[in-house]
């Protein structure tokens, strides 16, 4: 883990980022996507991020292997929401619980520290103790739980929303 660096995502990371994400699409309720994304679809997603400004995408890179990513995205489309961002964070299934999520979030929040961001929000699907602990560690406070708003794997799932005040 000593050789782990957190850097801005590059377009040539996209196949690996898509593979990490699609693992959770297929195997986990953590995302409410139901079908794996194609590279073209993920390219559309990738284009929302910039190397400056509010909407960043960082990766955890260990000797050239991307082990996870985290980003800040527009939360809702209407312009009064401009200064609120929503996070996304996924670590590769073989790299969970090794501190990578915490390193990604630390670097991500450093990266946007001087941007015009007023609230950072995140939603996670319980039970997800790693996500709950990660958000608590970074100062997110519970806002509330939407009950049974997602249907995946033949059952309904809640979503817990948390916010970090800047
Ligand atoms: C959620 C996720 C990003 C966290 O990253 P991570 O690298 O696994 O977590 P870290 O090792 O940095 O640990 C962060 C905190 O979670 C805790 N944690 C990690 N794994 C845990 C587990 N399985 N059970 C309970 N707590 C756990 C750590 O102890 C740490 O808590 P602390 O700060 O109080 O010490 C990662 O587990 C992941 O990608 N999960 C699958 C996809 C997902 O759920 N994404 C988030 C959607 S909101």
CSV table of C-alpha atoms and ligand atoms in Angstrom, one decimal:
chain,number,residue,atom,x,y,z
A,1,UNK,CA,0.0,0.0,0.0
A,2,UNK,CA,3.0,2.3,0.3
A,3,UNK,CA,3.1,2.8,-3.4
A,4,UNK,CA,-0.6,3.8,-3.6
A,5,UNK,CA,-1.0,7.2,-5.2
A,6,UNK,CA,-4.2,9.2,-5.6
A,7,UNK,CA,-4.4,11.1,-8.9
A,8,UNK,CA,-6.8,12.6,-11.4
A,9,UNK,CA,-8.6,10.0,-13.5
A,10,UNK,CA,-7.5,9.8,-17.2
A,11,UNK,CA,-9.5,8.6,-20.2
A,12,UNK,CA,-7.3,5.5,-20.4
A,13,UNK,CA,-8.6,4.5,-17.0
A,14,UNK,CA,-12.1,4.2,-18.3
A,15,UNK,CA,-12.1,0.4,-19.0
A,16,UNK,CA,-10.9,-0.4,-15.5
A,17,UNK,CA,-13.3,2.1,-13.9
A,18,UNK,CA,-16.1,0.5,-15.9
A,19,UNK,CA,-15.1,-3.0,-14.8
A,20,UNK,CA,-15.0,-2.0,-11.1
A,21,UNK,CA,-18.5,-0.3,-11.4
A,22,UNK,CA,-20.0,-3.2,-13.4
A,23,UNK,CA,-19.0,-5.6,-10.6
A,24,UNK,CA,-21.3,-3.8,-8.3
A,25,UNK,CA,-24.0,-3.4,-10.9
A,26,UNK,CA,-24.1,-7.2,-11.2
A,27,UNK,CA,-23.4,-8.3,-7.6
A,28,UNK,CA,-24.5,-5.6,-5.2
A,29,UNK,CA,-27.4,-3.3,-4.4
A,30,UNK,CA,-24.8,-0.5,-3.8
A,31,UNK,CA,-25.8,0.9,-7.2
A,32,UNK,CA,-29.3,0.8,-8.6
A,33,UNK,CA,-28.2,0.3,-12.1
A,34,UNK,CA,-29.5,-3.1,-13.2
A,35,UNK,CA,-27.5,-3.8,-16.4
A,36,UNK,CA,-23.7,-3.5,-16.9
A,37,UNK,CA,-22.7,-0.3,-18.5
A,38,UNK,CA,-20.9,-0.2,-21.9
A,39,UNK,CA,-17.7,1.8,-22.4
A,40,UNK,CA,-19.7,4.3,-24.5
A,41,UNK,CA,-22.2,4.8,-21.7
A,42,UNK,CA,-19.4,5.3,-19.2
A,43,UNK,CA,-17.7,7.7,-21.5
A,44,UNK,CA,-20.8,9.9,-21.2
A,45,UNK,CA,-20.5,9.7,-17.4
A,46,UNK,CA,-16.8,10.4,-17.5
A,47,UNK,CA,-17.3,13.7,-19.4
A,48,UNK,CA,-19.0,15.3,-16.5
A,49,UNK,CA,-15.7,15.5,-14.6
A,50,UNK,CA,-12.9,18.1,-14.9
A,51,UNK,CA,-9.4,18.6,-13.6
A,52,UNK,CA,-10.5,21.8,-11.9
A,53,UNK,CA,-13.8,23.0,-10.5
A,54,UNK,CA,-16.4,21.1,-8.4
A,55,UNK,CA,-16.7,17.9,-10.4
A,56,UNK,CA,-13.6,15.9,-10.0
A,57,UNK,CA,-12.8,12.2,-10.5
A,58,UNK,CA,-9.8,10.7,-8.7
A,59,UNK,CA,-8.4,7.2,-8.8
A,60,UNK,CA,-6.3,5.1,-6.4
A,61,UNK,CA,-3.3,3.8,-8.4
A,62,UNK,CA,-0.9,1.2,-7.1
A,63,UNK,CA,2.0,0.7,-9.5
A,64,UNK,CA,-0.3,1.3,-12.5
A,65,UNK,CA,-3.2,-0.8,-11.2
A,66,UNK,CA,-6.3,1.2,-10.5
A,67,UNK,CA,-7.9,-0.1,-7.3
A,68,UNK,CA,-10.7,2.3,-6.8
A,69,UNK,CA,-12.1,5.7,-7.7
A,70,UNK,CA,-14.1,8.6,-6.1
A,71,UNK,CA,-15.7,11.6,-7.6
A,72,UNK,CA,-18.0,14.6,-7.1
A,73,UNK,CA,-20.9,15.0,-9.4
A,74,UNK,CA,-23.8,17.5,-9.9
A,75,UNK,CA,-26.6,16.4,-7.6
A,76,UNK,CA,-29.7,17.7,-9.4
A,77,UNK,CA,-30.0,19.5,-12.7
A,78,UNK,CA,-31.7,22.8,-11.7
A,79,UNK,CA,-29.2,25.7,-11.4
A,80,UNK,CA,-29.9,26.6,-7.7
A,81,UNK,CA,-28.3,23.2,-6.9
A,82,UNK,CA,-25.0,24.2,-8.4
A,83,UNK,CA,-23.0,24.4,-5.2
A,84,UNK,CA,-24.2,21.0,-4.0
A,85,UNK,CA,-22.2,18.0,-5.2
A,86,UNK,CA,-22.9,14.2,-4.7
A,87,UNK,CA,-20.1,11.8,-4.3
A,88,UNK,CA,-19.5,8.5,-5.9
A,89,UNK,CA,-17.0,6.0,-4.6
A,90,UNK,CA,-16.2,2.4,-5.6
A,91,UNK,CA,-13.2,0.2,-4.7
A,92,UNK,CA,-12.3,-3.0,-6.5
A,93,UNK,CA,-13.8,-6.0,-4.8
A,94,UNK,CA,-10.3,-7.4,-4.0
A,95,UNK,CA,-9.3,-4.1,-2.4
A,96,UNK,CA,-12.0,-3.4,0.2
A,97,UNK,CA,-11.3,-2.5,3.8
A,98,UNK,CA,-7.6,-1.5,3.2
A,99,UNK,CA,-8.0,2.2,3.7
A,100,UNK,CA,-8.3,3.0,0.0
A,101,UNK,CA,-11.8,4.6,0.3
A,102,UNK,CA,-10.5,6.8,3.1
A,103,UNK,CA,-7.5,7.9,1.0
A,104,UNK,CA,-9.7,8.7,-2.0
A,105,UNK,CA,-12.2,10.7,0.0
A,106,UNK,CA,-9.4,12.7,1.8
A,107,UNK,CA,-7.8,13.6,-1.6
A,108,UNK,CA,-11.2,14.3,-3.2
A,109,UNK,CA,-12.2,16.7,-0.4
A,110,UNK,CA,-8.8,18.4,-0.5
A,111,UNK,CA,-9.1,18.8,-4.2
A,112,UNK,CA,-12.4,20.7,-4.0
A,113,UNK,CA,-11.6,22.5,-0.7
A,114,UNK,CA,-11.3,25.9,-2.5
A,115,UNK,CA,-14.1,25.4,-5.0
A,116,UNK,CA,-17.5,26.9,-4.6
A,117,UNK,CA,-19.1,23.9,-2.9
A,118,UNK,CA,-21.5,24.4,0.0
A,119,UNK,CA,-22.9,20.9,0.6
A,120,UNK,CA,-21.6,17.4,-0.2
A,121,UNK,CA,-24.3,14.7,-0.2
A,122,UNK,CA,-24.1,11.0,-0.5
A,123,UNK,CA,-26.6,8.2,-0.6
A,124,UNK,CA,-25.9,4.6,0.4
A,125,UNK,CA,-27.9,1.4,0.5
A,126,UNK,CA,-28.0,-0.2,4.0
A,127,UNK,CA,-26.6,-2.5,5.2
A,128,UNK,CA,-23.3,-1.1,4.1
A,129,UNK,CA,-21.1,-0.7,7.2
A,130,UNK,CA,-18.0,0.4,5.3
A,131,UNK,CA,-19.9,3.2,3.6
A,132,UNK,CA,-21.6,4.2,6.8
A,133,UNK,CA,-18.2,4.3,8.7
A,134,UNK,CA,-16.5,6.1,5.8
A,135,UNK,CA,-19.1,8.9,5.7
A,136,UNK,CA,-19.2,9.3,9.4
A,137,UNK,CA,-15.4,9.6,9.5
A,138,UNK,CA,-15.5,12.4,7.0
A,139,UNK,CA,-18.0,14.4,8.9
A,140,UNK,CA,-21.2,13.5,7.0
A,141,UNK,CA,-24.3,13.7,9.1
A,142,UNK,CA,-27.4,11.6,8.6
A,143,UNK,CA,-30.3,13.4,6.8
A,144,UNK,CA,-32.8,10.6,6.5
A,145,UNK,CA,-33.7,7.3,4.9
A,146,UNK,CA,-35.9,6.8,1.9
A,147,UNK,CA,-37.6,3.5,2.4
A,148,UNK,CA,-37.8,0.9,-0.3
A,149,UNK,CA,-37.1,3.3,-3.2
A,150,UNK,CA,-35.1,0.8,-5.2
A,151,UNK,CA,-36.1,-2.6,-6.5
A,152,UNK,CA,-33.2,-4.9,-7.3
A,153,UNK,CA,-32.5,-8.7,-7.0
A,154,UNK,CA,-36.2,-9.2,-6.4
A,155,UNK,CA,-36.5,-7.0,-3.3
A,156,UNK,CA,-36.9,-3.4,-2.2
A,157,UNK,CA,-33.9,-1.4,-0.8
A,158,UNK,CA,-33.8,1.7,1.4
A,159,UNK,CA,-31.3,4.6,0.7
A,160,UNK,CA,-29.7,6.5,3.6
A,161,UNK,CA,-28.8,10.0,2.7
A,162,UNK,CA,-26.0,11.9,4.4
A,163,UNK,CA,-24.6,15.4,4.0
A,164,UNK,CA,-21.4,17.2,4.8
A,165,UNK,CA,-21.6,20.9,5.5
A,166,UNK,CA,-18.8,23.1,4.2
B,1,LIG,C1,-17.6,1.9,0.8
B,1,LIG,C2,-16.1,1.8,0.3
B,1,LIG,C3,-15.9,2.9,-0.8
B,1,LIG,C4,-15.2,2.1,1.5
B,1,LIG,O1,-13.9,2.0,1.1
B,1,LIG,P1,-12.9,1.0,1.8
B,1,LIG,O2,-11.5,1.2,1.3
B,1,LIG,O3,-13.4,-0.4,1.8
B,1,LIG,O4,-12.9,1.5,3.4
B,1,LIG,P2,-11.7,1.9,4.3
B,1,LIG,O5,-10.8,0.7,4.4
B,1,LIG,O6,-11.1,3.2,3.8
B,1,LIG,O7,-12.4,2.1,5.7
B,1,LIG,C5,-13.3,3.3,5.9
B,1,LIG,C6,-14.0,3.0,7.2
B,1,LIG,O8,-14.9,1.9,7.0
B,1,LIG,C7,-14.7,0.9,8.0
B,1,LIG,N1,-14.9,-0.4,7.3
B,1,LIG,C8,-14.3,-0.8,6.2
B,1,LIG,N2,-14.8,-2.0,5.8
B,1,LIG,C9,-15.7,-2.3,6.7
B,1,LIG,C10,-16.5,-3.4,6.9
B,1,LIG,N3,-16.6,-4.4,6.0
B,1,LIG,N4,-17.4,-3.4,8.0
B,1,LIG,C11,-17.4,-2.4,8.9
B,1,LIG,N5,-16.6,-1.3,8.7
B,1,LIG,C12,-15.8,-1.3,7.7
B,1,LIG,C13,-13.2,1.1,8.3
B,1,LIG,O9,-12.9,0.5,9.6
B,1,LIG,C14,-13.1,2.6,8.3
B,1,LIG,O10,-13.8,3.1,9.5
B,1,LIG,P3,-13.0,4.1,10.5
B,1,LIG,O11,-12.7,5.3,9.7
B,1,LIG,O12,-14.0,4.4,11.5
B,1,LIG,O13,-11.8,3.4,10.9
B,1,LIG,C15,-15.8,0.4,-0.3
B,1,LIG,O14,-15.9,-0.6,0.8
B,1,LIG,C16,-16.5,0.0,-1.5
B,1,LIG,O15,-16.2,0.3,-2.6
B,1,LIG,N6,-17.6,-0.8,-1.3
B,1,LIG,C17,-18.4,-1.4,-2.4
B,1,LIG,C18,-19.1,-0.3,-3.2
B,1,LIG,C19,-19.8,0.7,-2.3
B,1,LIG,O16,-20.6,0.3,-1.4
B,1,LIG,N7,-19.6,2.0,-2.6
B,1,LIG,C20,-20.2,3.0,-1.8
B,1,LIG,C21,-21.5,3.4,-2.3
B,1,LIG,S1,-22.1,4.8,-1.3
